[in-house]
PDB file of C-alpha atoms in Angstrom:
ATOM      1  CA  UNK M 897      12.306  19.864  25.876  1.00 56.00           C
ATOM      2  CA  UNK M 898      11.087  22.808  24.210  1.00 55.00           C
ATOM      3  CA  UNK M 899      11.801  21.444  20.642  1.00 62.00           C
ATOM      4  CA  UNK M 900      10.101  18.166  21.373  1.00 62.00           C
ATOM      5  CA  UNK M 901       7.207  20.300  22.762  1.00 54.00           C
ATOM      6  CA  UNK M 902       7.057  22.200  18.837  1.00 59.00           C
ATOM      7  CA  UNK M 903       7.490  18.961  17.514  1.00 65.00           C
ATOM      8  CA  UNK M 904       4.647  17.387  18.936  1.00 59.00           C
ATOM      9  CA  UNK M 905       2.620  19.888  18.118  1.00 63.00           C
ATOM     10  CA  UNK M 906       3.488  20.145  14.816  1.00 64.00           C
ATOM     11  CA  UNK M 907       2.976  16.416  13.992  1.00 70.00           C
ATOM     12  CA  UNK M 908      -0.504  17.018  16.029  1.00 76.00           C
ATOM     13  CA  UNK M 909      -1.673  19.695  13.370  1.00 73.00           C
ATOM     14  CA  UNK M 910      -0.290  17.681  10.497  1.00 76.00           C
ATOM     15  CA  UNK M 911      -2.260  14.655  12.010  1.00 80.00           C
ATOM     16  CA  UNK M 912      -5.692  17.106  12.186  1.00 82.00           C
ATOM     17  CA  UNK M 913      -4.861  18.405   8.689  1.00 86.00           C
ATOM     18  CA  UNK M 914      -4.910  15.111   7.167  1.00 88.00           C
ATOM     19  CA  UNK M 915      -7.799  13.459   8.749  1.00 90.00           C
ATOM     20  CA  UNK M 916      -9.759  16.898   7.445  1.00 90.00           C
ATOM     21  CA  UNK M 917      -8.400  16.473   4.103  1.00 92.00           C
ATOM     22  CA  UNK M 918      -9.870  12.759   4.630  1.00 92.00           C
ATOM     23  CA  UNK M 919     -12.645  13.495   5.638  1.00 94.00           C
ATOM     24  CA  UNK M 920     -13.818  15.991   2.934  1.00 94.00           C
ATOM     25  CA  UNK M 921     -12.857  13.672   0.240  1.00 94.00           C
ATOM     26  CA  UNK M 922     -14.756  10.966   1.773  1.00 94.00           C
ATOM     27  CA  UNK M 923     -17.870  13.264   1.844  1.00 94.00           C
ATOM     28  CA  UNK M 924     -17.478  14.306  -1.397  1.00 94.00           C
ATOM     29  CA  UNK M 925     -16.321  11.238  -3.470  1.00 94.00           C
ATOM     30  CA  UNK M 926     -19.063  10.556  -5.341  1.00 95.00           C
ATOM     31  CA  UNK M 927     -19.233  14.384  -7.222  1.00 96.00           C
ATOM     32  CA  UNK M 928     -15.310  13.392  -7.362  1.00 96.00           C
ATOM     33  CA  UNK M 929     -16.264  10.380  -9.244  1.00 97.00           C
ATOM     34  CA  UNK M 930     -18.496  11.583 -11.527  1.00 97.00           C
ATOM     35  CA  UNK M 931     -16.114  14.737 -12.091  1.00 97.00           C
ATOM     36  CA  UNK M 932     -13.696  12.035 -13.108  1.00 97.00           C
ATOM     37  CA  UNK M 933     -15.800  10.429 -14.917  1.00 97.00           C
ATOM     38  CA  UNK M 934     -16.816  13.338 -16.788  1.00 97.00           C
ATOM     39  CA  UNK M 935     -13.247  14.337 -18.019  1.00 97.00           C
ATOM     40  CA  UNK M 936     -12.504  10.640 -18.764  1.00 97.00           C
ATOM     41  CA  UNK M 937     -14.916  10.094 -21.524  1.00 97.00           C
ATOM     42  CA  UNK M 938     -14.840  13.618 -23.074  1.00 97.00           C
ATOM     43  CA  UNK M 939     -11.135  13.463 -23.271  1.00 97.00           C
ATOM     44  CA  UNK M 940     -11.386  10.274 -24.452  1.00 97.00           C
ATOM     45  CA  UNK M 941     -13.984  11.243 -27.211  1.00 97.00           C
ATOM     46  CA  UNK M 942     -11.634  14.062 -28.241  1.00 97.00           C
ATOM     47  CA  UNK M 943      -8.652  11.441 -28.636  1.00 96.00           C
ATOM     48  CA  UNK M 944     -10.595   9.379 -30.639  1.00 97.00           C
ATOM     49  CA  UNK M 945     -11.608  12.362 -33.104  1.00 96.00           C
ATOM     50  CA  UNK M 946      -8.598  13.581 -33.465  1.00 96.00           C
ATOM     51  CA  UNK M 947      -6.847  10.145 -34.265  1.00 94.00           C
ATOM     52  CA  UNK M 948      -9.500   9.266 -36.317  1.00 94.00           C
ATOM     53  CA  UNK M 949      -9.114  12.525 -38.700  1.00 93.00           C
ATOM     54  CA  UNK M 950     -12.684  14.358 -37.709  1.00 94.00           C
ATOM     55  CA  UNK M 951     -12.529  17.640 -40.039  1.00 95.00           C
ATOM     56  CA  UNK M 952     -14.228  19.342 -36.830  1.00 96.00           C
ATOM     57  CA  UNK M 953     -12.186  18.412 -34.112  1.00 95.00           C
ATOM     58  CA  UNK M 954      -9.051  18.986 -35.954  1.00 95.00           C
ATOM     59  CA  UNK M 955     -10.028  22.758 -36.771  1.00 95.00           C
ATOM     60  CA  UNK M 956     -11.316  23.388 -33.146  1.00 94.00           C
ATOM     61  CA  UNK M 957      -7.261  22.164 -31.883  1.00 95.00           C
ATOM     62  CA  UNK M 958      -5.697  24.607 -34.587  1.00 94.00           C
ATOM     63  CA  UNK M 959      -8.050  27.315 -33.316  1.00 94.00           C
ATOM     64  CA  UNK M 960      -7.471  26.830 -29.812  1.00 93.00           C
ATOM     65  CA  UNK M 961      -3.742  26.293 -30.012  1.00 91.00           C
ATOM     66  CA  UNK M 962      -3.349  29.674 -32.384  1.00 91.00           C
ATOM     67  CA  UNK M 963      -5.259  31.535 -29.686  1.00 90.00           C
ATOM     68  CA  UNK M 964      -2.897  30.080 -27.001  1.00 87.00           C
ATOM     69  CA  UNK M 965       0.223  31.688 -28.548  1.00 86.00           C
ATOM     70  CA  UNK M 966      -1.234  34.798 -27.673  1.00 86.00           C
ATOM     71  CA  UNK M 967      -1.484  34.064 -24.124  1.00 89.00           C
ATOM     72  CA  UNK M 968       0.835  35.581 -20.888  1.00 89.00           C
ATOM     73  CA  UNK M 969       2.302  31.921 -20.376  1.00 89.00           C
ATOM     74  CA  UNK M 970       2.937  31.323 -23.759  1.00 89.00           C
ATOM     75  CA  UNK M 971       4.475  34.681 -24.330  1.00 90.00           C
ATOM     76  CA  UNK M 972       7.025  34.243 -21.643  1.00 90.00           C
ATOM     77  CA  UNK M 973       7.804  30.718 -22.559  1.00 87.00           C
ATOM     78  CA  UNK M 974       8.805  32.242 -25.976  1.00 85.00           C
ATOM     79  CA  UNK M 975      11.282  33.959 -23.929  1.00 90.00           C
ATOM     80  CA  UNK M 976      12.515  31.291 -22.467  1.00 88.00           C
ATOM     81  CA  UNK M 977      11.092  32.160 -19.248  1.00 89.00           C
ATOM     82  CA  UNK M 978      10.096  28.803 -18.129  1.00 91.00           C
ATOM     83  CA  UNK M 979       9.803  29.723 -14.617  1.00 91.00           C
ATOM     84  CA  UNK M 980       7.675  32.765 -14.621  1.00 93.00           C
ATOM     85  CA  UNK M 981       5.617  31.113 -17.237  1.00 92.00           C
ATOM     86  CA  UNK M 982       4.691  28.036 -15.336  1.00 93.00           C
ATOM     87  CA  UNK M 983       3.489  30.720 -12.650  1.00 92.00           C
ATOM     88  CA  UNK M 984       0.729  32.208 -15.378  1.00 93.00           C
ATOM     89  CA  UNK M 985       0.027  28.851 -16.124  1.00 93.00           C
ATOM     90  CA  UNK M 986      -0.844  27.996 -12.540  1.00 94.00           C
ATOM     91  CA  UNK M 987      -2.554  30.890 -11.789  1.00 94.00           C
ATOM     92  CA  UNK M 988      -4.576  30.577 -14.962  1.00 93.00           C
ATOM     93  CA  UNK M 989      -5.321  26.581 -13.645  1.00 94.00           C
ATOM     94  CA  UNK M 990      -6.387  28.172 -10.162  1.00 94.00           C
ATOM     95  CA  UNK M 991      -8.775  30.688 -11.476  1.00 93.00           C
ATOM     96  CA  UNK M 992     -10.402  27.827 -13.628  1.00 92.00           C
ATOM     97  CA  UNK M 993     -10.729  25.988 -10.953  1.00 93.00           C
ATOM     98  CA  UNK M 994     -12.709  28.649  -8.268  1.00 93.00           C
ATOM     99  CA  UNK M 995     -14.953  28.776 -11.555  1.00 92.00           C
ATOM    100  CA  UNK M 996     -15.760  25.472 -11.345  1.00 91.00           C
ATOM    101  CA  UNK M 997     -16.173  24.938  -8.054  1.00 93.00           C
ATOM    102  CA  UNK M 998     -18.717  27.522  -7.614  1.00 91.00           C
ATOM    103  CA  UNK M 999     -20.433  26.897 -10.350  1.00 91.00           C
ATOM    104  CA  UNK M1000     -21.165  23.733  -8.858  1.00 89.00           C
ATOM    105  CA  UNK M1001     -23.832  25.321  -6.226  1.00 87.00           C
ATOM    106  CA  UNK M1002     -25.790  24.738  -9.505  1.00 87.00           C
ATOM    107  CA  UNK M1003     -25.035  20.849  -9.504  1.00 86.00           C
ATOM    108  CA  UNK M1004     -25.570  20.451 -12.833  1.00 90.00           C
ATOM    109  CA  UNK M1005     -24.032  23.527 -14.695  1.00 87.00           C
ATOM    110  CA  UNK M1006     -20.446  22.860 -13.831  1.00 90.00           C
ATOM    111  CA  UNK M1007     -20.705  19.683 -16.247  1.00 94.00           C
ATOM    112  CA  UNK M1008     -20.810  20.703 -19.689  1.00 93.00           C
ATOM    113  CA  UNK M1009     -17.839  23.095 -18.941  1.00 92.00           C
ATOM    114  CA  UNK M1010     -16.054  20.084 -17.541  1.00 94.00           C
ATOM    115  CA  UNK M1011     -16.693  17.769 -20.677  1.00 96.00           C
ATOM    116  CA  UNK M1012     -15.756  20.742 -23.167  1.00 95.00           C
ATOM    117  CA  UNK M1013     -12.224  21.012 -21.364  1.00 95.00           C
ATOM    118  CA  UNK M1014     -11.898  17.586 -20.872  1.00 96.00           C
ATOM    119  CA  UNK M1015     -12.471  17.059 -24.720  1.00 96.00           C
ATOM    120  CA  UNK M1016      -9.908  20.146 -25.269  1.00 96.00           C
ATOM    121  CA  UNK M1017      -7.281  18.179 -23.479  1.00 95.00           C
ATOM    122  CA  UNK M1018      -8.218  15.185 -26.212  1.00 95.00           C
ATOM    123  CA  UNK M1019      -7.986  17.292 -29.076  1.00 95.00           C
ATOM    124  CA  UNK M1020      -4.317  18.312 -28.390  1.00 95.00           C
ATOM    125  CA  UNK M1021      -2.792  14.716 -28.632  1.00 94.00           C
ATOM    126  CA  UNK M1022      -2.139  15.653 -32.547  1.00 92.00           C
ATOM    127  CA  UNK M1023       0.661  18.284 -33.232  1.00 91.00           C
ATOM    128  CA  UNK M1024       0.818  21.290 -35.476  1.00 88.00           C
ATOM    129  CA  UNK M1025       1.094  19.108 -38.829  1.00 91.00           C
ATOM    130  CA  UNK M1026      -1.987  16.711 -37.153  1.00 92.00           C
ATOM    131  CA  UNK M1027       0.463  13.937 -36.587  1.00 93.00           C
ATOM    132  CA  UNK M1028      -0.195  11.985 -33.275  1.00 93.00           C
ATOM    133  CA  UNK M1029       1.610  12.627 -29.947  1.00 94.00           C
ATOM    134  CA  UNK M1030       0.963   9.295 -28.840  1.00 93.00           C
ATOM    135  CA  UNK M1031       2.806   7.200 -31.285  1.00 92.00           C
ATOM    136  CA  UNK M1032       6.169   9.083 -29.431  1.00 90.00           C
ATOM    137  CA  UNK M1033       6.510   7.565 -26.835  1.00 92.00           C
ATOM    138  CA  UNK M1034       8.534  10.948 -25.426  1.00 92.00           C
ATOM    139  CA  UNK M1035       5.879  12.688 -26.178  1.00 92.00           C
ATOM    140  CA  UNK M1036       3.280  10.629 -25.129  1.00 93.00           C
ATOM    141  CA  UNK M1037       4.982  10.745 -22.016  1.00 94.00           C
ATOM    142  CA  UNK M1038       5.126  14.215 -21.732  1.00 94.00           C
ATOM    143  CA  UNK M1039       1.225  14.797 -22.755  1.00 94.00           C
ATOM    144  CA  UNK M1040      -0.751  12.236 -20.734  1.00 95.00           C
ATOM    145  CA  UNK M1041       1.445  13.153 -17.917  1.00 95.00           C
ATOM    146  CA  UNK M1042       0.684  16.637 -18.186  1.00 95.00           C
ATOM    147  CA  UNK M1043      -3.290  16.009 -18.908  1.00 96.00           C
ATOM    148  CA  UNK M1044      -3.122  13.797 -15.853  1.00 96.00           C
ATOM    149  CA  UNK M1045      -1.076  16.055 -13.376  1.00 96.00           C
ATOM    150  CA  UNK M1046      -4.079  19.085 -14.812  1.00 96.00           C
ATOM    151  CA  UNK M1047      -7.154  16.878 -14.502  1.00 96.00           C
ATOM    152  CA  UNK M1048      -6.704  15.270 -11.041  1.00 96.00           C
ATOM    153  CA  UNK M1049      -6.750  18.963  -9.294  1.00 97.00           C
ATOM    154  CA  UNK M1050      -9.500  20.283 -11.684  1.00 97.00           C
ATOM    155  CA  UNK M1051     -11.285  16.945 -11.037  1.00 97.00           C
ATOM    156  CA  UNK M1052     -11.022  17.329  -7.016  1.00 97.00           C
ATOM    157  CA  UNK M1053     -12.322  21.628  -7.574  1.00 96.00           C
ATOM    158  CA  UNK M1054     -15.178  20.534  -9.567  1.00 95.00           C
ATOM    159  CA  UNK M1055     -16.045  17.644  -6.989  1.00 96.00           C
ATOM    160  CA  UNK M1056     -15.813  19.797  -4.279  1.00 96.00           C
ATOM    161  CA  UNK M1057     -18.131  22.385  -6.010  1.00 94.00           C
ATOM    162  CA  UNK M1058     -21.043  19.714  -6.828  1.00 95.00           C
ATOM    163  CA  UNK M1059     -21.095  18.923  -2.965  1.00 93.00           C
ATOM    164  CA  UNK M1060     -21.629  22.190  -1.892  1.00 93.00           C
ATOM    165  CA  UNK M1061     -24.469  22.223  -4.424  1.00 91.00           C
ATOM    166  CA  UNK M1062     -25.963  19.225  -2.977  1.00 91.00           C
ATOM    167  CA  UNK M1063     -25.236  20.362   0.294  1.00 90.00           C
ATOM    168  CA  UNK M1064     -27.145  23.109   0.008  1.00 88.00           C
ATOM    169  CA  UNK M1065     -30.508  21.737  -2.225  1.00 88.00           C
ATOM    170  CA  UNK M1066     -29.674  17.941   0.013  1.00 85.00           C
ATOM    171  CA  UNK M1067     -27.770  18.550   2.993  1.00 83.00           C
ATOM    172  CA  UNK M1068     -26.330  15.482   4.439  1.00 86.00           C
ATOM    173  CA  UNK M1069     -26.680  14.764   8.586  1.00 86.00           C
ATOM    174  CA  UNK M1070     -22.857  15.902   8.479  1.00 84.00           C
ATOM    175  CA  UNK M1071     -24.087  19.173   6.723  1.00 85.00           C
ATOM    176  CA  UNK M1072     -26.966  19.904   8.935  1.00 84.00           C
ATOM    177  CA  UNK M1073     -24.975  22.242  11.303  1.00 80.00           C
ATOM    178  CA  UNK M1074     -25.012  26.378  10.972  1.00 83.00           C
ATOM    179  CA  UNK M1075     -25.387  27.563   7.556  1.00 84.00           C
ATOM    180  CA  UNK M1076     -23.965  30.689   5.993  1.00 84.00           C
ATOM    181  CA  UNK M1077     -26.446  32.507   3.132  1.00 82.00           C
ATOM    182  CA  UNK M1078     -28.256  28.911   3.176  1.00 82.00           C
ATOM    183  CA  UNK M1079     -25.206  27.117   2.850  1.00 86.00           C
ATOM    184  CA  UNK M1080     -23.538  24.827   5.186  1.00 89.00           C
ATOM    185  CA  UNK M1081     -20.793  25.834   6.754  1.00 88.00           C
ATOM    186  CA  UNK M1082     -18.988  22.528   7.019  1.00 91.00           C
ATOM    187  CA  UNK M1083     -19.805  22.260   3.510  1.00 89.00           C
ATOM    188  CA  UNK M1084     -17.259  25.227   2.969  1.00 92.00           C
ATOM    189  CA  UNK M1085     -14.821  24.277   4.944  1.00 93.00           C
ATOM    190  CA  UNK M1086     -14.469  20.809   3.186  1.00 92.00           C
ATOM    191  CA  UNK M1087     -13.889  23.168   0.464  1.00 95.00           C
ATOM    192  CA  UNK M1088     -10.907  24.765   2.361  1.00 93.00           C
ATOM    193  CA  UNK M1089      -9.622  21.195   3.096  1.00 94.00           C
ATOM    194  CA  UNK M1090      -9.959  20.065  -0.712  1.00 96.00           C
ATOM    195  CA  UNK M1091      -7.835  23.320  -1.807  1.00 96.00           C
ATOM    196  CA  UNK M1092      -5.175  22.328   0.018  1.00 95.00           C
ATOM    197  CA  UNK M1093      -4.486  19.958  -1.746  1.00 95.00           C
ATOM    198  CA  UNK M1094      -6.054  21.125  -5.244  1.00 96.00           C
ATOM    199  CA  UNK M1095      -3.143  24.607  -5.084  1.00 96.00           C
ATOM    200  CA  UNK M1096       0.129  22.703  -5.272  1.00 96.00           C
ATOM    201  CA  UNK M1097      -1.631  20.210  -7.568  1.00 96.00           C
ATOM    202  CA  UNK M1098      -1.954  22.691 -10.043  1.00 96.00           C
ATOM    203  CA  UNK M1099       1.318  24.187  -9.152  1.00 95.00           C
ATOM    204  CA  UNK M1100       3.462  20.959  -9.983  1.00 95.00           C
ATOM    205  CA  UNK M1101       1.408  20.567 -13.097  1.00 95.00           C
ATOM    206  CA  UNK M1102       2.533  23.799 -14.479  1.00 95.00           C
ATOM    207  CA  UNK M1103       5.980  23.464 -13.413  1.00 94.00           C
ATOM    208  CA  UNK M1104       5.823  19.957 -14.897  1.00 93.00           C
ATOM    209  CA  UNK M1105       4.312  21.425 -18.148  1.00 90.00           C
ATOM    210  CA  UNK M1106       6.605  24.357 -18.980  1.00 88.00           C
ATOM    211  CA  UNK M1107       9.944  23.107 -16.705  1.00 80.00           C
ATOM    212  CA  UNK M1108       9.991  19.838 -19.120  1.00 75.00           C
ATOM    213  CA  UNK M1109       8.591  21.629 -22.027  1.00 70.00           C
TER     214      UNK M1109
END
């Protein structure tokens, strides 16, 4: 009796948990949209530069890539420490993320960081000798399922940040309750809702990234 009495309370909270997560992304789908949106077109941009030769684009991938050796991920992957460098990698994603998200009280200033990462992730479809990933199809596996498993998380963080920047300038009638520093608080928890899902995102996109590396 007792374990049935756990187990319907368990399947209660998992029931509450989910109509929250819900609920949040229904209130915020349209900054989730245009999030998407966002990375869609500048990662489609830098695709298209890239494949098409452009001098610039090409230079800006070396650049970033050579700087990326240098980094705590990278570093451990050299030692083969897949694991502990997926970890970096995620924690690296997660911090990116918060950054987005709160610069989104601002509305409009999380964008141009979200189409200059977006277009990063377009500009690394060439390899080291700036021949494309995409005509392995391997590799082209391996990258657009990587860029995908990265952008959907970093997609639903910057959403989440442009509603609580219209929340507060535009509050909605389900925003209109008790505010914290001007801000409402049901705007924050929808935040709370949205990270549970946006954390082990990120986390199987790193583990996908380095693990099949």
């Amino acid at each position: 009796m007792a374990n049935q009495h756990l187990k319907y309370k368990k399947n209660t909270y998992l029931k509450g948990v989910s109509i929250a997560v819900i609920r949040a992304l229904s209130r915020a789908r349209f900054s989730i949209l245009a999030v998407g949106l966002t990375y869609l077109i500048s990662v489609s941009i830098g695709i298209l530069m890239v494949q098409t030769g452009n001098q610039f684009a090409v230079s800006h991938r070396d650049r970033i890539v050579s700087q990326a050796r240098s980094s705590p991920a990278i570093i451990a992957l050299d030692r083969n420490d897949r694991f502990q460098a997926a970890l970096l990698d995620f924690g690296g994603n997660l911090l990116g993320a918060l950054s987005s998200t709160l610069s989104g009280l601002g509305v409009i200033a999380p964008f141009p960081i979200i189409a200059y990462r977006g277009w990063i992730g377009g500009i690394v479809s060439i390899d080291s000798l700036h021949g494309s990933r995409l005509m392995d199809p391997k590799e082209a596996l391996y990258y657009l399922t990587t860029l995908v498993l990265q952008l959907i998380p970093y997609t639903l963080a910057g959403g989440i940040g442009v509603n609580l920047g219209l929340a507060y300038f535009r509050p909605k009638p389900y925003y209109q309750g008790g505010k914290w520093l001007g801000i409402p608080k049901e705007a924050l928890r929808d935040i709370y809702w949205i990270y549970l899902l946006v954390v082990p995102l990120f986390l199987i996109a790193s583990l996908w990234e380095f693990e099949m590396r």
